[in-house]
Amino acid sequence: MSLQLGDSAPDFHAETTAGRIRFYDWMNGDWAVLFSHPKDFTPVCTTELAEVARLKSRFDRRNVKVIGLSVDPLDAHKRWASDIKETQGYSLNFPLIADEDLRVATLYGMIHPNAAAAETVRAVFVIGADKRVKLMMTYPATTGRNFEEILRVIDSLQLTEDFDVATPVNWSYGDDVIIIPALTDKQAREQFPAGWDNVRPYMRVIHQPSRGH
Ligand code: BEZ
């Protein structure tokens, strides 16, 4: 059975470019983004890893650690890191897992045999501080991901964990949000005493409550 939202994210030990880690210890109480890429020394992956390095401080601000994975060996990861720096201008500033025996890839269902037998697809797992899977995305090898979108989703996940709200289509941090339908008007008044715009009884719009980051 593959992983589903709300499941406990499997813990593991792994060799990485930052040394051997136990995943839960490495998270150290923060959130995590665990993402796989198909292969080292490939162009799309090179651009993706540089982009994650560029955005690293924005993940940090949200208390989110990032970690990449492919089934290539550690020495390949290390050699490829110089190419990433030389061609994209960003040094790897987060660990890359060398999952040569496919253990982590298999635990997280990152190998999709009908897409590629021995390479990971472009999977993304956002894992909360409670070690639960909050979001999963899967892209094929030929489509690079948009990591700004992953930051946007993390903003929504963290906000909706703190308040009884949901974020509408194309929402980004600071935009209006919606009180979740499960909250009665009486409960909503307690949580949001300033009131809301009652577009419909099921669509109660408020300014975004603040988390700050
Ligand atoms: C790439 O990262 O460029 C790539 C990797 C595997 C297949 C196709 C493209």
mmCIF file with all atom_site columns, C-alpha atoms and ligand atoms in Angstrom:
data_model
loop_
_atom_site.group_PDB
_atom_site.id
_atom_site.type_symbol
_atom_site.label_atom_id
_atom_site.label_alt_id
_atom_site.label_comp_id
_atom_site.label_asym_id
_atom_site.label_entity_id
_atom_site.label_seq_id
_atom_site.pdbx_PDB_ins_code
_atom_site.Cartn_x
_atom_site.Cartn_y
_atom_site.Cartn_z
_atom_site.occupancy
_atom_site.B_iso_or_equiv
_atom_site.pdbx_formal_charge
_atom_site.auth_seq_id
_atom_site.auth_comp_id
_atom_site.auth_asym_id
_atom_site.auth_atom_id
_atom_site.pdbx_PDB_model_num
ATOM   1   C CA . MET A 1 1   ? 0.000   0.000  0.000   1.00 0.00 ? 1   MET A CA 1
ATOM   2   C CA . SER A 1 2   ? 1.527   3.326  -1.007  1.00 0.00 ? 2   SER A CA 1
ATOM   3   C CA . LEU A 1 3   ? 1.898   6.240  1.373   1.00 0.00 ? 3   LEU A CA 1
ATOM   4   C CA . GLN A 1 4   ? -1.102  8.498  1.776   1.00 0.00 ? 4   GLN A CA 1
ATOM   5   C CA . LEU A 1 5   ? -1.709  11.939 3.267   1.00 0.00 ? 5   LEU A CA 1
ATOM   6   C CA . GLY A 1 6   ? -1.868  11.763 7.049   1.00 0.00 ? 6   GLY A CA 1
ATOM   7   C CA . ASP A 1 7   ? 0.315   8.635  7.229   1.00 0.00 ? 7   ASP A CA 1
ATOM   8   C CA . SER A 1 8   ? 3.391   8.532  9.415   1.00 0.00 ? 8   SER A CA 1
ATOM   9   C CA . ALA A 1 9   ? 6.424   9.322  7.218   1.00 0.00 ? 9   ALA A CA 1
ATOM   10  C CA . PRO A 1 10  ? 8.750   6.303  7.389   1.00 0.00 ? 10  PRO A CA 1
ATOM   11  C CA . ASP A 1 11  ? 11.982  6.876  9.313   1.00 0.00 ? 11  ASP A CA 1
ATOM   12  C CA . PHE A 1 12  ? 15.262  5.646  7.780   1.00 0.00 ? 12  PHE A CA 1
ATOM   13  C CA . HIS A 1 13  ? 19.039  5.760  7.974   1.00 0.00 ? 13  HIS A CA 1
ATOM   14  C CA . ALA A 1 14  ? 20.889  6.942  4.862   1.00 0.00 ? 14  ALA A CA 1
ATOM   15  C CA . GLU A 1 15  ? 24.235  8.026  3.469   1.00 0.00 ? 15  GLU A CA 1
ATOM   16  C CA . THR A 1 16  ? 24.097  11.648 2.357   1.00 0.00 ? 16  THR A CA 1
ATOM   17  C CA . THR A 1 17  ? 26.458  14.348 1.129   1.00 0.00 ? 17  THR A CA 1
ATOM   18  C CA . ALA A 1 18  ? 26.281  15.705 4.698   1.00 0.00 ? 18  ALA A CA 1
ATOM   19  C CA . GLY A 1 19  ? 27.182  12.353 6.311   1.00 0.00 ? 19  GLY A CA 1
ATOM   20  C CA . ARG A 1 20  ? 25.104  9.442  7.585   1.00 0.00 ? 20  ARG A CA 1
ATOM   21  C CA . ILE A 1 21  ? 21.736  10.510 8.997   1.00 0.00 ? 21  ILE A CA 1
ATOM   22  C CA . ARG A 1 22  ? 18.708  9.087  10.735  1.00 0.00 ? 22  ARG A CA 1
ATOM   23  C CA . PHE A 1 23  ? 15.856  10.988 9.084   1.00 0.00 ? 23  PHE A CA 1
ATOM   24  C CA . TYR A 1 24  ? 13.817  11.791 12.217  1.00 0.00 ? 24  TYR A CA 1
ATOM   25  C CA . ASP A 1 25  ? 16.923  12.969 14.114  1.00 0.00 ? 25  ASP A CA 1
ATOM   26  C CA . TRP A 1 26  ? 17.956  15.093 11.142  1.00 0.00 ? 26  TRP A CA 1
ATOM   27  C CA . MET A 1 27  ? 14.496  16.745 11.092  1.00 0.00 ? 27  MET A CA 1
ATOM   28  C CA . ASN A 1 28  ? 15.141  17.776 14.694  1.00 0.00 ? 28  ASN A CA 1
ATOM   29  C CA . GLY A 1 29  ? 11.559  18.887 15.292  1.00 0.00 ? 29  GLY A CA 1
ATOM   30  C CA . ASP A 1 30  ? 11.224  20.889 12.053  1.00 0.00 ? 30  ASP A CA 1
ATOM   31  C CA . TRP A 1 31  ? 9.174   20.218 8.932   1.00 0.00 ? 31  TRP A CA 1
ATOM   32  C CA . ALA A 1 32  ? 10.876  18.493 5.988   1.00 0.00 ? 32  ALA A CA 1
ATOM   33  C CA . VAL A 1 33  ? 10.723  18.396 2.213   1.00 0.00 ? 33  VAL A CA 1
ATOM   34  C CA . LEU A 1 34  ? 12.049  15.074 0.922   1.00 0.00 ? 34  LEU A CA 1
ATOM   35  C CA . PHE A 1 35  ? 12.331  15.108 -2.866  1.00 0.00 ? 35  PHE A CA 1
ATOM   36  C CA . SER A 1 36  ? 13.735  12.653 -5.375  1.00 0.00 ? 36  SER A CA 1
ATOM   37  C CA . HIS A 1 37  ? 15.288  13.301 -8.775  1.00 0.00 ? 37  HIS A CA 1
ATOM   38  C CA . PRO A 1 38  ? 15.914  10.660 -11.445 1.00 0.00 ? 38  PRO A CA 1
ATOM   39  C CA . LYS A 1 39  ? 19.652  10.864 -11.994 1.00 0.00 ? 39  LYS A CA 1
ATOM   40  C CA . ASP A 1 40  ? 22.818  12.846 -11.354 1.00 0.00 ? 40  ASP A CA 1
ATOM   41  C CA . PHE A 1 41  ? 24.497  14.648 -14.261 1.00 0.00 ? 41  PHE A CA 1
ATOM   42  C CA . THR A 1 42  ? 21.204  15.325 -16.036 1.00 0.00 ? 42  THR A CA 1
ATOM   43  C CA . PRO A 1 43  ? 20.104  18.798 -17.114 1.00 0.00 ? 43  PRO A CA 1
ATOM   44  C CA . VAL A 1 44  ? 16.671  19.226 -15.527 1.00 0.00 ? 44  VAL A CA 1
ATOM   45  C CA . CYS A 1 45  ? 17.880  17.824 -12.200 1.00 0.00 ? 45  CYS A CA 1
ATOM   46  C CA . THR A 1 46  ? 20.852  20.200 -12.318 1.00 0.00 ? 46  THR A CA 1
ATOM   47  C CA . THR A 1 47  ? 18.506  23.201 -12.608 1.00 0.00 ? 47  THR A CA 1
ATOM   48  C CA . GLU A 1 48  ? 16.198  21.881 -9.879  1.00 0.00 ? 48  GLU A CA 1
ATOM   49  C CA . LEU A 1 49  ? 18.917  21.336 -7.308  1.00 0.00 ? 49  LEU A CA 1
ATOM   50  C CA . ALA A 1 50  ? 20.347  24.787 -7.934  1.00 0.00 ? 50  ALA A CA 1
ATOM   51  C CA . GLU A 1 51  ? 16.877  26.277 -7.493  1.00 0.00 ? 51  GLU A CA 1
ATOM   52  C CA . VAL A 1 52  ? 16.395  24.527 -4.141  1.00 0.00 ? 52  VAL A CA 1
ATOM   53  C CA . ALA A 1 53  ? 19.812  25.867 -3.049  1.00 0.00 ? 53  ALA A CA 1
ATOM   54  C CA . ARG A 1 54  ? 18.734  29.375 -4.116  1.00 0.00 ? 54  ARG A CA 1
ATOM   55  C CA . LEU A 1 55  ? 15.473  29.097 -2.124  1.00 0.00 ? 55  LEU A CA 1
ATOM   56  C CA . LYS A 1 56  ? 17.050  27.467 0.947   1.00 0.00 ? 56  LYS A CA 1
ATOM   57  C CA . SER A 1 57  ? 16.752  30.533 3.207   1.00 0.00 ? 57  SER A CA 1
ATOM   58  C CA . ARG A 1 58  ? 13.008  30.706 2.438   1.00 0.00 ? 58  ARG A CA 1
ATOM   59  C CA . PHE A 1 59  ? 12.584  27.086 3.535   1.00 0.00 ? 59  PHE A CA 1
ATOM   60  C CA . ASP A 1 60  ? 14.651  27.890 6.654   1.00 0.00 ? 60  ASP A CA 1
ATOM   61  C CA . ARG A 1 61  ? 12.343  30.798 7.529   1.00 0.00 ? 61  ARG A CA 1
ATOM   62  C CA . ARG A 1 62  ? 9.429   28.364 7.574   1.00 0.00 ? 62  ARG A CA 1
ATOM   63  C CA . ASN A 1 63  ? 11.367  25.882 9.769   1.00 0.00 ? 63  ASN A CA 1
ATOM   64  C CA . VAL A 1 64  ? 11.484  23.431 6.872   1.00 0.00 ? 64  VAL A CA 1
ATOM   65  C CA . LYS A 1 65  ? 14.546  21.309 6.152   1.00 0.00 ? 65  LYS A CA 1
ATOM   66  C CA . VAL A 1 66  ? 15.126  20.119 2.581   1.00 0.00 ? 66  VAL A CA 1
ATOM   67  C CA . ILE A 1 67  ? 16.754  16.882 1.495   1.00 0.00 ? 67  ILE A CA 1
ATOM   68  C CA . GLY A 1 68  ? 17.177  15.425 -2.010  1.00 0.00 ? 68  GLY A CA 1
ATOM   69  C CA . LEU A 1 69  ? 17.529  11.816 -3.101  1.00 0.00 ? 69  LEU A CA 1
ATOM   70  C CA . SER A 1 70  ? 18.560  9.755  -6.065  1.00 0.00 ? 70  SER A CA 1
ATOM   71  C CA . VAL A 1 71  ? 19.796  6.197  -6.454  1.00 0.00 ? 71  VAL A CA 1
ATOM   72  C CA . ASP A 1 72  ? 23.239  7.391  -7.596  1.00 0.00 ? 72  ASP A CA 1
ATOM   73  C CA . PRO A 1 73  ? 26.304  6.848  -5.393  1.00 0.00 ? 73  PRO A CA 1
ATOM   74  C CA . LEU A 1 74  ? 27.726  9.392  -2.989  1.00 0.00 ? 74  LEU A CA 1
ATOM   75  C CA . ASP A 1 75  ? 30.860  10.083 -5.052  1.00 0.00 ? 75  ASP A CA 1
ATOM   76  C CA . ALA A 1 76  ? 28.670  10.932 -8.070  1.00 0.00 ? 76  ALA A CA 1
ATOM   77  C CA . HIS A 1 77  ? 26.610  13.337 -5.921  1.00 0.00 ? 77  HIS A CA 1
ATOM   78  C CA . LYS A 1 78  ? 29.817  15.030 -4.769  1.00 0.00 ? 78  LYS A CA 1
ATOM   79  C CA . ARG A 1 79  ? 31.266  15.340 -8.296  1.00 0.00 ? 79  ARG A CA 1
ATOM   80  C CA . TRP A 1 80  ? 27.955  16.596 -9.663  1.00 0.00 ? 80  TRP A CA 1
ATOM   81  C CA . ALA A 1 81  ? 27.789  19.279 -6.948  1.00 0.00 ? 81  ALA A CA 1
ATOM   82  C CA . SER A 1 82  ? 30.741  21.068 -8.598  1.00 0.00 ? 82  SER A CA 1
ATOM   83  C CA . ASP A 1 83  ? 28.919  21.031 -11.951 1.00 0.00 ? 83  ASP A CA 1
ATOM   84  C CA . ILE A 1 84  ? 25.828  22.527 -10.301 1.00 0.00 ? 84  ILE A CA 1
ATOM   85  C CA . LYS A 1 85  ? 27.936  25.317 -8.829  1.00 0.00 ? 85  LYS A CA 1
ATOM   86  C CA . GLU A 1 86  ? 29.816  25.929 -12.079 1.00 0.00 ? 86  GLU A CA 1
ATOM   87  C CA . THR A 1 87  ? 26.823  25.909 -14.420 1.00 0.00 ? 87  THR A CA 1
ATOM   88  C CA . GLN A 1 88  ? 24.077  27.381 -12.193 1.00 0.00 ? 88  GLN A CA 1
ATOM   89  C CA . GLY A 1 89  ? 26.019  29.504 -9.708  1.00 0.00 ? 89  GLY A CA 1
ATOM   90  C CA . TYR A 1 90  ? 24.618  27.840 -6.561  1.00 0.00 ? 90  TYR A CA 1
ATOM   91  C CA . SER A 1 91  ? 26.422  25.450 -4.213  1.00 0.00 ? 91  SER A CA 1
ATOM   92  C CA . LEU A 1 92  ? 24.483  22.570 -2.696  1.00 0.00 ? 92  LEU A CA 1
ATOM   93  C CA . ASN A 1 93  ? 23.532  23.753 0.794   1.00 0.00 ? 93  ASN A CA 1
ATOM   94  C CA . PHE A 1 94  ? 21.321  20.814 1.766   1.00 0.00 ? 94  PHE A CA 1
ATOM   95  C CA . PRO A 1 95  ? 21.986  17.049 1.895   1.00 0.00 ? 95  PRO A CA 1
ATOM   96  C CA . LEU A 1 96  ? 21.515  14.646 -1.008  1.00 0.00 ? 96  LEU A CA 1
ATOM   97  C CA . ILE A 1 97  ? 20.769  11.014 -0.136  1.00 0.00 ? 97  ILE A CA 1
ATOM   98  C CA . ALA A 1 98  ? 22.728  8.367  -2.051  1.00 0.00 ? 98  ALA A CA 1
ATOM   99  C CA . ASP A 1 99  ? 20.084  5.640  -2.141  1.00 0.00 ? 99  ASP A CA 1
ATOM   100 C CA . GLU A 1 100 ? 22.036  3.055  -4.122  1.00 0.00 ? 100 GLU A CA 1
ATOM   101 C CA . ASP A 1 101 ? 20.128  0.074  -2.736  1.00 0.00 ? 101 ASP A CA 1
ATOM   102 C CA . LEU A 1 102 ? 16.751  1.817  -3.382  1.00 0.00 ? 102 LEU A CA 1
ATOM   103 C CA . ARG A 1 103 ? 15.748  1.359  0.249   1.00 0.00 ? 103 ARG A CA 1
ATOM   104 C CA . VAL A 1 104 ? 14.376  4.867  0.858   1.00 0.00 ? 104 VAL A CA 1
ATOM   105 C CA . ALA A 1 105 ? 12.990  5.120  -2.682  1.00 0.00 ? 105 ALA A CA 1
ATOM   106 C CA . THR A 1 106 ? 11.050  1.905  -2.103  1.00 0.00 ? 106 THR A CA 1
ATOM   107 C CA . LEU A 1 107 ? 9.821   2.967  1.367   1.00 0.00 ? 107 LEU A CA 1
ATOM   108 C CA . TYR A 1 108 ? 8.390   6.160  -0.137  1.00 0.00 ? 108 TYR A CA 1
ATOM   109 C CA . GLY A 1 109 ? 7.196   4.661  -3.456  1.00 0.00 ? 109 GLY A CA 1
ATOM   110 C CA . MET A 1 110 ? 9.517   6.852  -5.530  1.00 0.00 ? 110 MET A CA 1
ATOM   111 C CA . ILE A 1 111 ? 10.153  4.204  -8.196  1.00 0.00 ? 111 ILE A CA 1
ATOM   112 C CA . HIS A 1 112 ? 7.342   3.948  -10.722 1.00 0.00 ? 112 HIS A CA 1
ATOM   113 C CA . PRO A 1 113 ? 8.389   0.963  -12.853 1.00 0.00 ? 113 PRO A CA 1
ATOM   114 C CA . ASN A 1 114 ? 6.121   1.820  -15.763 1.00 0.00 ? 114 ASN A CA 1
ATOM   115 C CA . ALA A 1 115 ? 7.796   5.229  -16.029 1.00 0.00 ? 115 ALA A CA 1
ATOM   116 C CA . ALA A 1 116 ? 11.395  4.099  -15.365 1.00 0.00 ? 116 ALA A CA 1
ATOM   117 C CA . ALA A 1 117 ? 12.551  0.773  -13.963 1.00 0.00 ? 117 ALA A CA 1
ATOM   118 C CA . ALA A 1 118 ? 15.632  1.864  -12.041 1.00 0.00 ? 118 ALA A CA 1
ATOM   119 C CA . GLU A 1 119 ? 15.336  5.614  -11.505 1.00 0.00 ? 119 GLU A CA 1
ATOM   120 C CA . THR A 1 120 ? 13.240  7.615  -9.095  1.00 0.00 ? 120 THR A CA 1
ATOM   121 C CA . VAL A 1 121 ? 10.502  9.848  -10.464 1.00 0.00 ? 121 VAL A CA 1
ATOM   122 C CA . ARG A 1 122 ? 10.378  13.487 -9.334  1.00 0.00 ? 122 ARG A CA 1
ATOM   123 C CA . ALA A 1 123 ? 8.545   12.905 -6.045  1.00 0.00 ? 123 ALA A CA 1
ATOM   124 C CA . VAL A 1 124 ? 8.004   15.514 -3.337  1.00 0.00 ? 124 VAL A CA 1
ATOM   125 C CA . PHE A 1 125 ? 6.924   14.757 0.217   1.00 0.00 ? 125 PHE A CA 1
ATOM   126 C CA . VAL A 1 126 ? 6.190   17.560 2.657   1.00 0.00 ? 126 VAL A CA 1
ATOM   127 C CA . ILE A 1 127 ? 6.370   16.145 6.169   1.00 0.00 ? 127 ILE A CA 1
ATOM   128 C CA . GLY A 1 128 ? 5.147   18.029 9.236   1.00 0.00 ? 128 GLY A CA 1
ATOM   129 C CA . ALA A 1 129 ? 6.942   18.418 12.560  1.00 0.00 ? 129 ALA A CA 1
ATOM   130 C CA . ASP A 1 130 ? 4.557   15.680 13.755  1.00 0.00 ? 130 ASP A CA 1
ATOM   131 C CA . LYS A 1 131 ? 6.209   13.357 11.128  1.00 0.00 ? 131 LYS A CA 1
ATOM   132 C CA . ARG A 1 132 ? 2.930   13.011 9.205   1.00 0.00 ? 132 ARG A CA 1
ATOM   133 C CA . VAL A 1 133 ? 2.804   13.265 5.409   1.00 0.00 ? 133 VAL A CA 1
ATOM   134 C CA . LYS A 1 134 ? 1.147   16.604 4.577   1.00 0.00 ? 134 LYS A CA 1
ATOM   135 C CA . LEU A 1 135 ? 1.592   16.716 0.806   1.00 0.00 ? 135 LEU A CA 1
ATOM   136 C CA . MET A 1 136 ? 2.752   14.461 -2.025  1.00 0.00 ? 136 MET A CA 1
ATOM   137 C CA . MET A 1 137 ? 3.501   15.487 -5.599  1.00 0.00 ? 137 MET A CA 1
ATOM   138 C CA . THR A 1 138 ? 4.822   13.346 -8.445  1.00 0.00 ? 138 THR A CA 1
ATOM   139 C CA . TYR A 1 139 ? 6.290   14.679 -11.676 1.00 0.00 ? 139 TYR A CA 1
ATOM   140 C CA . PRO A 1 140 ? 7.818   12.769 -14.581 1.00 0.00 ? 140 PRO A CA 1
ATOM   141 C CA . ALA A 1 141 ? 11.532  12.972 -15.388 1.00 0.00 ? 141 ALA A CA 1
ATOM   142 C CA . THR A 1 142 ? 10.991  15.341 -18.303 1.00 0.00 ? 142 THR A CA 1
ATOM   143 C CA . THR A 1 143 ? 9.147   18.033 -16.306 1.00 0.00 ? 143 THR A CA 1
ATOM   144 C CA . GLY A 1 144 ? 11.046  20.141 -13.798 1.00 0.00 ? 144 GLY A CA 1
ATOM   145 C CA . ARG A 1 145 ? 9.179   21.194 -10.672 1.00 0.00 ? 145 ARG A CA 1
ATOM   146 C CA . ASN A 1 146 ? 8.257   24.681 -9.485  1.00 0.00 ? 146 ASN A CA 1
ATOM   147 C CA . PHE A 1 147 ? 9.739   24.993 -5.992  1.00 0.00 ? 147 PHE A CA 1
ATOM   148 C CA . GLU A 1 148 ? 8.054   28.374 -5.448  1.00 0.00 ? 148 GLU A CA 1
ATOM   149 C CA . GLU A 1 149 ? 4.803   26.380 -5.590  1.00 0.00 ? 149 GLU A CA 1
ATOM   150 C CA . ILE A 1 150 ? 6.127   24.074 -2.883  1.00 0.00 ? 150 ILE A CA 1
ATOM   151 C CA . LEU A 1 151 ? 6.841   27.100 -0.659  1.00 0.00 ? 151 LEU A CA 1
ATOM   152 C CA . ARG A 1 152 ? 3.341   28.397 -1.386  1.00 0.00 ? 152 ARG A CA 1
ATOM   153 C CA . VAL A 1 153 ? 1.798   25.074 -0.372  1.00 0.00 ? 153 VAL A CA 1
ATOM   154 C CA . ILE A 1 154 ? 3.888   24.971 2.810   1.00 0.00 ? 154 ILE A CA 1
ATOM   155 C CA . ASP A 1 155 ? 2.508   28.408 3.715   1.00 0.00 ? 155 ASP A CA 1
ATOM   156 C CA . SER A 1 156 ? -0.992  27.008 3.316   1.00 0.00 ? 156 SER A CA 1
ATOM   157 C CA . LEU A 1 157 ? -0.218  23.800 5.231   1.00 0.00 ? 157 LEU A CA 1
ATOM   158 C CA . GLN A 1 158 ? 1.301   25.671 8.161   1.00 0.00 ? 158 GLN A CA 1
ATOM   159 C CA . LEU A 1 159 ? -1.439  28.300 8.262   1.00 0.00 ? 159 LEU A CA 1
ATOM   160 C CA . THR A 1 160 ? -4.256  25.760 8.127   1.00 0.00 ? 160 THR A CA 1
ATOM   161 C CA . GLU A 1 161 ? -2.614  23.764 10.893  1.00 0.00 ? 161 GLU A CA 1
ATOM   162 C CA . ASP A 1 162 ? -2.672  26.830 13.164  1.00 0.00 ? 162 ASP A CA 1
ATOM   163 C CA . PHE A 1 163 ? -6.143  28.181 12.309  1.00 0.00 ? 163 PHE A CA 1
ATOM   164 C CA . ASP A 1 164 ? -9.480  26.665 11.241  1.00 0.00 ? 164 ASP A CA 1
ATOM   165 C CA . VAL A 1 165 ? -9.184  28.092 7.733   1.00 0.00 ? 165 VAL A CA 1
ATOM   166 C CA . ALA A 1 166 ? -8.672  26.824 4.192   1.00 0.00 ? 166 ALA A CA 1
ATOM   167 C CA . THR A 1 167 ? -6.899  28.613 1.349   1.00 0.00 ? 167 THR A CA 1
ATOM   168 C CA . PRO A 1 168 ? -8.699  29.207 -1.953  1.00 0.00 ? 168 PRO A CA 1
ATOM   169 C CA . VAL A 1 169 ? -7.512  28.759 -5.515  1.00 0.00 ? 169 VAL A CA 1
ATOM   170 C CA . ASN A 1 170 ? -4.151  30.369 -6.324  1.00 0.00 ? 170 ASN A CA 1
ATOM   171 C CA . TRP A 1 171 ? -3.881  31.689 -2.760  1.00 0.00 ? 171 TRP A CA 1
ATOM   172 C CA . SER A 1 172 ? -0.570  33.067 -1.659  1.00 0.00 ? 172 SER A CA 1
ATOM   173 C CA . TYR A 1 173 ? 0.581   34.265 1.753   1.00 0.00 ? 173 TYR A CA 1
ATOM   174 C CA . GLY A 1 174 ? -1.344  37.401 2.804   1.00 0.00 ? 174 GLY A CA 1
ATOM   175 C CA . ASP A 1 175 ? -4.415  36.794 0.621   1.00 0.00 ? 175 ASP A CA 1
ATOM   176 C CA . ASP A 1 176 ? -7.879  36.307 2.134   1.00 0.00 ? 176 ASP A CA 1
ATOM   177 C CA . VAL A 1 177 ? -8.790  32.829 3.394   1.00 0.00 ? 177 VAL A CA 1
ATOM   178 C CA . ILE A 1 178 ? -11.967 30.870 4.074   1.00 0.00 ? 178 ILE A CA 1
ATOM   179 C CA . ILE A 1 179 ? -13.306 29.614 7.412   1.00 0.00 ? 179 ILE A CA 1
ATOM   180 C CA . ILE A 1 180 ? -13.586 25.823 7.199   1.00 0.00 ? 180 ILE A CA 1
ATOM   181 C CA . PRO A 1 181 ? -17.163 24.579 6.769   1.00 0.00 ? 181 PRO A CA 1
ATOM   182 C CA . ALA A 1 182 ? -16.856 22.292 9.835   1.00 0.00 ? 182 ALA A CA 1
ATOM   183 C CA . LEU A 1 183 ? -16.694 25.341 12.144  1.00 0.00 ? 183 LEU A CA 1
ATOM   184 C CA . THR A 1 184 ? -20.132 26.566 13.270  1.00 0.00 ? 184 THR A CA 1
ATOM   185 C CA . ASP A 1 185 ? -20.825 30.318 13.177  1.00 0.00 ? 185 ASP A CA 1
ATOM   186 C CA . LYS A 1 186 ? -20.692 30.322 16.991  1.00 0.00 ? 186 LYS A CA 1
ATOM   187 C CA . GLN A 1 187 ? -17.245 28.670 16.990  1.00 0.00 ? 187 GLN A CA 1
ATOM   188 C CA . ALA A 1 188 ? -16.088 30.950 14.166  1.00 0.00 ? 188 ALA A CA 1
ATOM   189 C CA . ARG A 1 189 ? -17.093 34.056 16.173  1.00 0.00 ? 189 ARG A CA 1
ATOM   190 C CA . GLU A 1 190 ? -14.947 32.866 19.070  1.00 0.00 ? 190 GLU A CA 1
ATOM   191 C CA . GLN A 1 191 ? -11.909 32.327 16.842  1.00 0.00 ? 191 GLN A CA 1
ATOM   192 C CA . PHE A 1 192 ? -12.472 35.313 14.530  1.00 0.00 ? 192 PHE A CA 1
ATOM   193 C CA . PRO A 1 193 ? -14.273 37.991 16.614  1.00 0.00 ? 193 PRO A CA 1
ATOM   194 C CA . ALA A 1 194 ? -13.773 40.631 13.895  1.00 0.00 ? 194 ALA A CA 1
ATOM   195 C CA . GLY A 1 195 ? -16.277 38.685 11.785  1.00 0.00 ? 195 GLY A CA 1
ATOM   196 C CA . TRP A 1 196 ? -16.202 37.654 8.145   1.00 0.00 ? 196 TRP A CA 1
ATOM   197 C CA . ASP A 1 197 ? -17.658 38.378 4.742   1.00 0.00 ? 197 ASP A CA 1
ATOM   198 C CA . ASN A 1 198 ? -20.598 36.018 4.428   1.00 0.00 ? 198 ASN A CA 1
ATOM   199 C CA . VAL A 1 199 ? -20.479 35.392 0.659   1.00 0.00 ? 199 VAL A CA 1
ATOM   200 C CA . ARG A 1 200 ? -22.614 32.293 1.221   1.00 0.00 ? 200 ARG A CA 1
ATOM   201 C CA . PRO A 1 201 ? -23.330 30.438 4.481   1.00 0.00 ? 201 PRO A CA 1
ATOM   202 C CA . TYR A 1 202 ? -20.695 27.916 3.309   1.00 0.00 ? 202 TYR A CA 1
ATOM   203 C CA . MET A 1 203 ? -18.249 30.583 2.091   1.00 0.00 ? 203 MET A CA 1
ATOM   204 C CA . ARG A 1 204 ? -17.107 32.788 4.974   1.00 0.00 ? 204 ARG A CA 1
ATOM   205 C CA . VAL A 1 205 ? -14.151 34.894 3.873   1.00 0.00 ? 205 VAL A CA 1
ATOM   206 C CA . ILE A 1 206 ? -11.713 36.599 6.283   1.00 0.00 ? 206 ILE A CA 1
ATOM   207 C CA . HIS A 1 207 ? -8.385  38.368 6.102   1.00 0.00 ? 207 HIS A CA 1
ATOM   208 C CA . GLN A 1 208 ? -5.574  35.905 6.619   1.00 0.00 ? 208 GLN A CA 1
ATOM   209 C CA . PRO A 1 209 ? -4.772  35.472 10.314  1.00 0.00 ? 209 PRO A CA 1
ATOM   210 C CA . SER A 1 210 ? -1.099  36.068 10.915  1.00 0.00 ? 210 SER A CA 1
ATOM   211 C CA . ARG A 1 211 ? 1.578   33.438 11.563  1.00 0.00 ? 211 ARG A CA 1
ATOM   212 C CA . GLY A 1 212 ? 4.518   35.617 10.643  1.00 0.00 ? 212 GLY A CA 1
ATOM   213 C CA . HIS A 1 213 ? 7.725   34.283 9.111   1.00 0.00 ? 213 HIS A CA 1
HETATM 214 C C1 . BEZ B 2 .   ? 16.921  15.523 -16.496 1.00 0.00 ? 1   BEZ B C1 1
HETATM 215 O O1 . BEZ B 2 .   ? 17.065  15.754 -15.300 1.00 0.00 ? 1   BEZ B O1 1
HETATM 216 O O2 . BEZ B 2 .   ? 17.227  16.335 -17.355 1.00 0.00 ? 1   BEZ B O2 1
HETATM 217 C C2 . BEZ B 2 .   ? 16.329  14.222 -16.953 1.00 0.00 ? 1   BEZ B C2 1
HETATM 218 C C3 . BEZ B 2 .   ? 16.509  13.079 -16.187 1.00 0.00 ? 1   BEZ B C3 1
HETATM 219 C C4 . BEZ B 2 .   ? 15.992  11.885 -16.626 1.00 0.00 ? 1   BEZ B C4 1
HETATM 220 C C5 . BEZ B 2 .   ? 15.277  11.840 -17.837 1.00 0.00 ? 1   BEZ B C5 1
HETATM 221 C C6 . BEZ B 2 .   ? 15.088  13.005 -18.568 1.00 0.00 ? 1   BEZ B C6 1
HETATM 222 C C7 . BEZ B 2 .   ? 15.619  14.198 -18.130 1.00 0.00 ? 1   BEZ B C7 1
#
